[in-house]
Every structure is written in structure tokens, then in C-alpha cells.
Amino acid sequence: MTYTVNGTTFDDEPNPGQCLRTFVRSLGYHGVKKGCDAGDCGACTVWLDNIPVHSCITPAFRADGCAVTTIEGLGSPEDLHPMQRQFRDAPGFQCGFCTAGMIMTAVALTDAQKADLPRALKGNLCRCTGYRAIEDAINGVAEIQVARPGRAVGVSAGAPAATEVVTGRAEFTMDTAIDGMLHLEVLRSPHAHARIVSIDKTAALAVPGVHRVYTWADVPRKRFTTAIHTDHLVDPSDTYILDNTVRFVGQRVVAVLADTVAAAEAGCRAVIVEYEVLPAVFDPEEAMADGAPPLHGSGDPFMHDPEHNILLEIHGHIGDVEAGFAEADVIHEGTYFSPRVQHTHLETHGSIAWMDDGRLHVRTSSQSPSIAKGKLAYLFDLRPDQLRVFSKRVGGGFGGKQEVISEDLVALAALDTGRPVCLEFTREEEFTTASPRHPMALTIKLGARADGTLTAFQVRNVSNTGAYGNHGGETLFAGGAAMAIYRCANKKFDAYSVYTNTVPSGALRGYGMTQPAFAVESAINELAIALDMDPFELRRRNIVRPGDALIALDDGPDDVMFSEDGLSQCIDLVDTALRRNADAPPPGDGWLIGTGAASSLHETAPPTDHLSEAWLTLGDDGVYELAIGTVEFGEGTSTAHVQIAADQLGTTPSRIRIVQSDTDRTGFDTGAFASAGLFVAGNAVLRAAEALRDRILAFAAAHERVDVASCSMDDDGVVCDGRRVSLSELVELARRRGIRLTEARKAFGSPRSVVFNSHGFRIAVHRVTGEIRILYSVHAADAGIVINPAQVRGQIEGGVAQGIGFALTENFHVDENGVMVNPNLRNYRIPTYADIPRTEVLTVDSTDSVGPMHSKGIAECCINPVAPALANALEDATGVRYRALPFTPERIYRRLDEDTGFSAG
């Protein structure tokens, strides 16, 4: 057999049954990605004799005698293919994990296929962009601009790694080969609740290639939390690396270490585990009832109420809600349910660990290497200098990688054996064992006078934290902010985070606000209907205004500040846009037309401690090096950081070299989540850049013997009283004097600012099938001073696309035994290109932010108003209120038939 890849012939032969994806990657072509291994996502697309194929479902032997082309063979950084250039300049990517496959598909499209992209791109998924940017890239629409020296902010500058991404050279977590690497696979529990009686390793250890079989008795018996926050005490330490009690289907039971994935999987199948099956409970209301089976026992110090499986209760109030309801002319009450949803980042979780000079190195797909390092040091009794944790480019996160769920096992095995070890989740493991959004049931009760003034606002939130409490308390606290968007003298909030025998819930874009926003904004619309008042007008009469306190749980002081009325501007922009597009025609007969809108607020950093440190150095070559711990996974912080630094240093982004997310090479960084990558880390970059600028100017002024006020930065030099000194010259002068031109600064997540968003939809609902088609979508955001317009638009479009998926297509099916029954992309159904409309993005330029250059992070918050806006449009179209997500056609049809008399007959 002969295998030719990108023009090079190889003598290597694939293993029996090996797919083309793994074979090509074994030859060093890492641009071919793993997203599903089921032919669903297209991230692995290559050409066989110029015909695109999904290499994960193509047997490697089929490439015999064919020309295989990967993204690396399409073009190089020095000689880009035109389509690679178009994806760079659009830009047609965010995290970039899907980009290689998307480009390989796009290049092969005919003109007829380009005219029908919904069909042509049905085999390629993107979780980040919302697809508009990909459409622009395919059609050659460019948005990237060149920044002038000292004028980088406000420009759509390109991402520092753009060329590497579009050529497949950008390294993601698993894009490396280490000699002698061993592979971990995990045997997971088939039971929702059981005690492990015994584990027999004998047969597993006899499998050829198996080196170790780890059980709960072989690992440190230390409790920890997998959740990532600076203050680990905000999350319960209720988890072990491996435990002798399992509490959900899919929990880790045994880890098998072997020479190959196949041998490790065979070892897992050979392990014999005896379980004592225990009673299980899946519904949080049932879990709180008297007599429910306890999950963690009365001796657990981290639980608020062990007898009722309550991890945490929150109770807060201002005023007197009963008095408020007594004075109301109209009272509305309803219960709204948001189910589990999965992040579905195309790069699955994965980590690689190895020993070097007595130190443990961990390369991982984490949103916070700094916090992961602290957890590993604690678990394995390591000093900080004995451990390095770092991330390369991460293929999407959305909060899903704000956990330590792969790093601990590879660290364990590498420390034990001294060999390199890797663990890479399958797509099924992502669905069944990674941490989805918390299911929440919220009962909202609102009272209002006839003029629309709110008199009482009461919320009861029951959150299903699953088997473990990672993020259970923090998301519960965050949800209280949904009440803060409206002024009301009487508020009451009761919330419960409850353990059940289901997959542990975690952090997901919107972080505890998405579910309450769906409930509150749906209830506000229902109240408006009961008052016979326009929903926009009801919102305008009750929203918070500058000078108001953001009051949710109590009226105590906080560190959140706003002084401009961004919310009313967002509402007005969406209202005007919907009226302007009121005549969008329905797609045909049998369709009901409706419009709806919703709003939300989001604080620009987490309520717990958030810290970032930036280092800026003028290098010997006259190029600046920015070292920052923030991970890049598509949120665009790297680009924004480079723009902020370039702006302050009077240079261009091309002269800023970025080093990031490596605990050996960067300062501490809490992590890239909650939009803090811009708000907190961006402030650290700003302060470091200001300090370095001032130091360079002072050094140049002293050298030229002029007043520092006569000196100014000038791209790659400094102008001092009319004379220009190059940066390279200054570096050499400083070196001779033993001076390094470098500065470091820290920033904290306090004080905080607030972001406001509004979203509007015009939709058509088919009265017979229940199908929803979005005719028009508009989003307005109070984005502060925009650092990069193209990135802001892209983040909003991506967040809206995710929100539409959560509301319409994604369904996390769990059966009566706690088993997820659709753990794959084909049946879970994240949106494709054909599912997502183009959204009109409008921004409000405010200057009240305490973020860098008065900017506000918007990647997190833009998802929050999407589902309630759809719910409100759905009721406007049908006259039926749907209070549970997702709005699948069968659910809509069933209610239409019951409530309106419409029928297929």
C-alpha cells in the first residue's frame, strides 16, 4: 500500500480498522481535528483525490493510492490559499477548532453550492461564530483592518494567531506527539447510586499493553472541588479523584493506563466491579422531601441540610412582599423550567502530563491553568516550583473548561510511572460526564398597579446541582441578579441548590443568569398581557436607572457601578428595529406571526475574587513581549490585550508578541471566564502598558537629556524633542547599564461595571407542525467603548446562536434511571448553518465602565435575553405561553392542539 499525504509518500501502514483521522494525525498532520468521531461535525475534513471526506468515518485503507490533502497541504503561512486568506480576513473563526475542516469543505464548493450554503455546510458545525462570519469568509467579505501606531483601540484588528489558525499550524491541547506516551481510559459507573464492594484488577492487568489500573484505594484520599475559582471555599470540597461511592451514571470508577487507547479500553472492559446498588433520586423537589435517599450523608461538612440533600439555601428580601401583593391591581404567577444543556465545544476535554527534571508538566484544555496548578499541588503534595500547568490554544470553552476533570488523572499516572500520559474525552463522555448547565425551576410571582408599577417581586429557584456541588452555590447567587434589573420596593428571593443522582452541573455561558432571565423576562411579558400594556412600556416603567441601587437579595452595599442609562437605550433600539421590520412576510400559508423581546443585565466580573497579572517587556529586537495568564479559546481576549498594549505604547499590534496561559512564563490569572479576560486581565495589561510607556519615555529623556514632556512614543522608536531614537537602540543602551525595560501590574475584579442587553425576534410558527422559523433577529448591547468591533459583533452573534440552540434544538434526554440517552451531536443537535438567522447587532457606546479604556466584556451576557425573547414571540404568535425549554415542534404542536383547537386534520 502507498499513502501520499500533502505530496509526501509514507511507508507507514494503518492498523487494522484504523480511521483516516487518527492515521493522518499519527503522521504529524494535526490540523485534522477530533470533534465527534461519528461524521457529525466536519472538524476532521480532508480531501481524498480532491473530494472532501470526514476522515473520522473513513477507513484509512481507503486512502491507498489516493492523494490525501489536509489543511497543511492547502497553503502555508507564507503562501496562503485564497480561501485561507478569506477566513483570516473575515475573520471566519473564533476558537478556530472547526476552521481547518470548514476551509477544506469551503474550497471544494462549486458556485451552485455557494449559493445554497445551508445545504452545502450541513456537515460542518461551528459552536462559536453563529455562522455569519463563516458565510462572509466564503464570500470574500473582509472586516479586518490595519491599526495605525497608537490607534489600535476601536479597530477590527486581526487575531495574533490568525494565520496559524487558518493554516492548521495553531496548536491545540492534543496537537503534539511525545515518545513513549501512555494512554488513560476510564471505566465509568453504570449505576446512578452505588457503593463499590470490590474491584478485581487481575484480568485487566493481564491485557497486553496495560501498565496500571487505578482504583479509589490507589489515589490520594483528599476532598476537593473540580470547580475553578480563586477562592476554593465558595465551592464545596465534596469530590475525590476516585471514590468508593458513585453518585451518577458515568462517574469515574477505575482508570486504566496502557500503551494504546485500544489496550486501555480493553483493560476497562476486563475490570470486574461488584456494586451494592443504592436508592437514587433524580428530581430536586423529591430529593428535598423527607425520607429521600441521602447522597452525601449527615457527616458532610459542606452541606446546608444533609437530611434533605440541600447543598445551599439562599434567602433574601427587602420590604414586605405580602404588603406589595395586597396593593397590586394585577398579580401574575408562573413556574418556568430551563433544562440541562451541554457546552458542546468541539474540542473535548483533554490533558497531557509528563516529568522533566523532577518537575511535573501538565498541558491541558483549561480556562485557568493557574487555578488548576493550585488544585494539583494540593492533591499531590507538590510545591509550586515542582509543577507547571499550561494551555496552548483551546478549542472552545463557554465555562465547560472551568473545571479540573482531566488534569488530576494524568498527573497521578505521570507521577506514578514517570512516563508521559494523556487522557482525551470522547464526545459521549462530554455529554455524560462533563458539567452541563444547571437545570432550574423558577416560580415567579409579580404584583403591579394598573399603571404598571411593580409592587411585589418574588422568586423561588430550585437548582439541580447534580451529584456534586461544583458551581452549585455560585450559580445560585448569580441568579439573584435577574431581580436587580427591575425596581421594586418589595422583593423576596428563596433559592435551593440540591444534590441529585445526575451528572454534576457546572459553569456555562451566562453563569446562573440565563435560567432566571428566561423566567423573569417571560413573567414580565405575561404580566404586561394581564395589564393590557405593551411589554416594552412595562419594562421602561420599571427598569433600573442610573442612581438606582442594583437590589436583588438585600439592600446592602456592593461594588457594582453604573452611571449611564444603557438599558433603556438597548430597549429603544430593539423596539425601533422590530417596528422597522414589522412587514417581514411569512414563509407561506399556515404560519402564525409574532414578535417578542427581552432584556438582561450582567456584571462584568464574578462576585468572588478575580485577579490577573500582566508582564510587559521591551525585547532585544525592539518588539514588545506581553505575558498574560489568560487562555485564548475564541473569546478574543488575546486580540484585545494586544490592541490595548499597542494603543498605550504608541505602536501597532504587529509589534506586540504575546505569551500566555503558562504558569512558568506568566503571572497568576484566575481565568478566562465571566468576561473577566477583558475586564480584569485587560486592566492589568493597560496598567502594565502605561507603566512601561512611562518608563521608556523617562529612560529616553534621560539619555537625550531633555524634559520627558518633550518625548513621545513613535511605533518602533521614541521622539525626544524632535530627535528619533529607535527602540532597538534604547534596549541596547539599557542592557549596557544593566537595566531591563519591563513592568508588571495586577488588576482585580473590583469595582465592577454592568452590561445591559436586549434582544428581539420576529418569528413564524406553523400552526400544524409546530415548526418555528426566525424571520428577523436583533440584538442591542451596552458594550462600553468597543475595543474591536468585529470581535464584539462575532461574540454577540455566537452567543445568540447558542441561545437559539438552547431554546429550539438542543435536548438533553435523561431516562428514568438517570442515563443520558442521546450522547452524540447527531441526536443532541446543536444548530447548523441552516438553523441560525443573521442577527442585526446594535451597540450603545457608554463610558461608565471601569474596565480598560471604558470597555465592557460582552461574550458572557449576550446569551441571556435570547430564550425569553423567543418565548415571548412564541406567545405573541400563538396565544399560548410555553414555560419550559426547549421549544421543540412536538411540544409546540401538542399545546397548540390542546389550547387553540388547531389540528393537523
Tab-separated table of C-alpha atoms in Angstrom, residues 446 454 457 481-489 491 520-521 524-525 535 538-544 549-551 567 571 598-601:
chain	number	residue	atom	x	y	z
A	446	LEU	CA	-45.241	39.577	40.309
A	454	LEU	CA	-44.282	46.822	40.244
A	457	PHE	CA	-41.427	40.650	43.117
A	481	ALA	CA	-29.170	39.411	39.704
A	482	ALA	CA	-32.149	38.691	37.436
A	483	MET	CA	-34.246	40.541	40.012
A	484	ALA	CA	-31.918	43.545	40.025
A	485	ILE	CA	-32.915	44.689	36.537
A	486	TYR	CA	-36.290	45.976	37.836
A	487	ARG	CA	-37.051	48.497	40.592
A	488	CYS	CA	-39.460	47.271	43.212
A	489	ALA	CA	-39.771	48.189	46.869
A	491	LYS	CA	-38.633	41.702	46.817
A	520	VAL	CA	-38.205	36.715	34.824
A	521	GLU	CA	-38.457	38.094	31.293
A	524	ILE	CA	-42.775	40.270	32.803
A	525	ASN	CA	-44.341	39.696	29.394
A	535	PRO	CA	-44.310	44.859	27.150
A	538	LEU	CA	-43.906	47.928	31.145
A	539	ARG	CA	-40.143	47.428	31.061
A	540	ARG	CA	-39.457	51.132	30.574
A	541	ARG	CA	-41.547	51.996	33.633
A	542	ASN	CA	-39.722	49.591	35.928
A	543	ILE	CA	-36.112	49.157	34.795
A	544	VAL	CA	-33.238	50.376	36.930
A	549	ALA	CA	-29.045	50.538	43.545
A	550	LEU	CA	-28.935	47.109	41.907
A	551	ILE	CA	-31.043	45.370	44.534
A	567	LEU	CA	-30.565	49.600	29.372
A	571	ILE	CA	-34.698	48.550	24.778
A	598	ALA	CA	-36.396	40.512	26.464
A	599	SER	CA	-33.618	42.240	28.366
A	600	SER	CA	-30.945	41.363	30.896
A	601	LEU	CA	-28.082	42.757	32.897
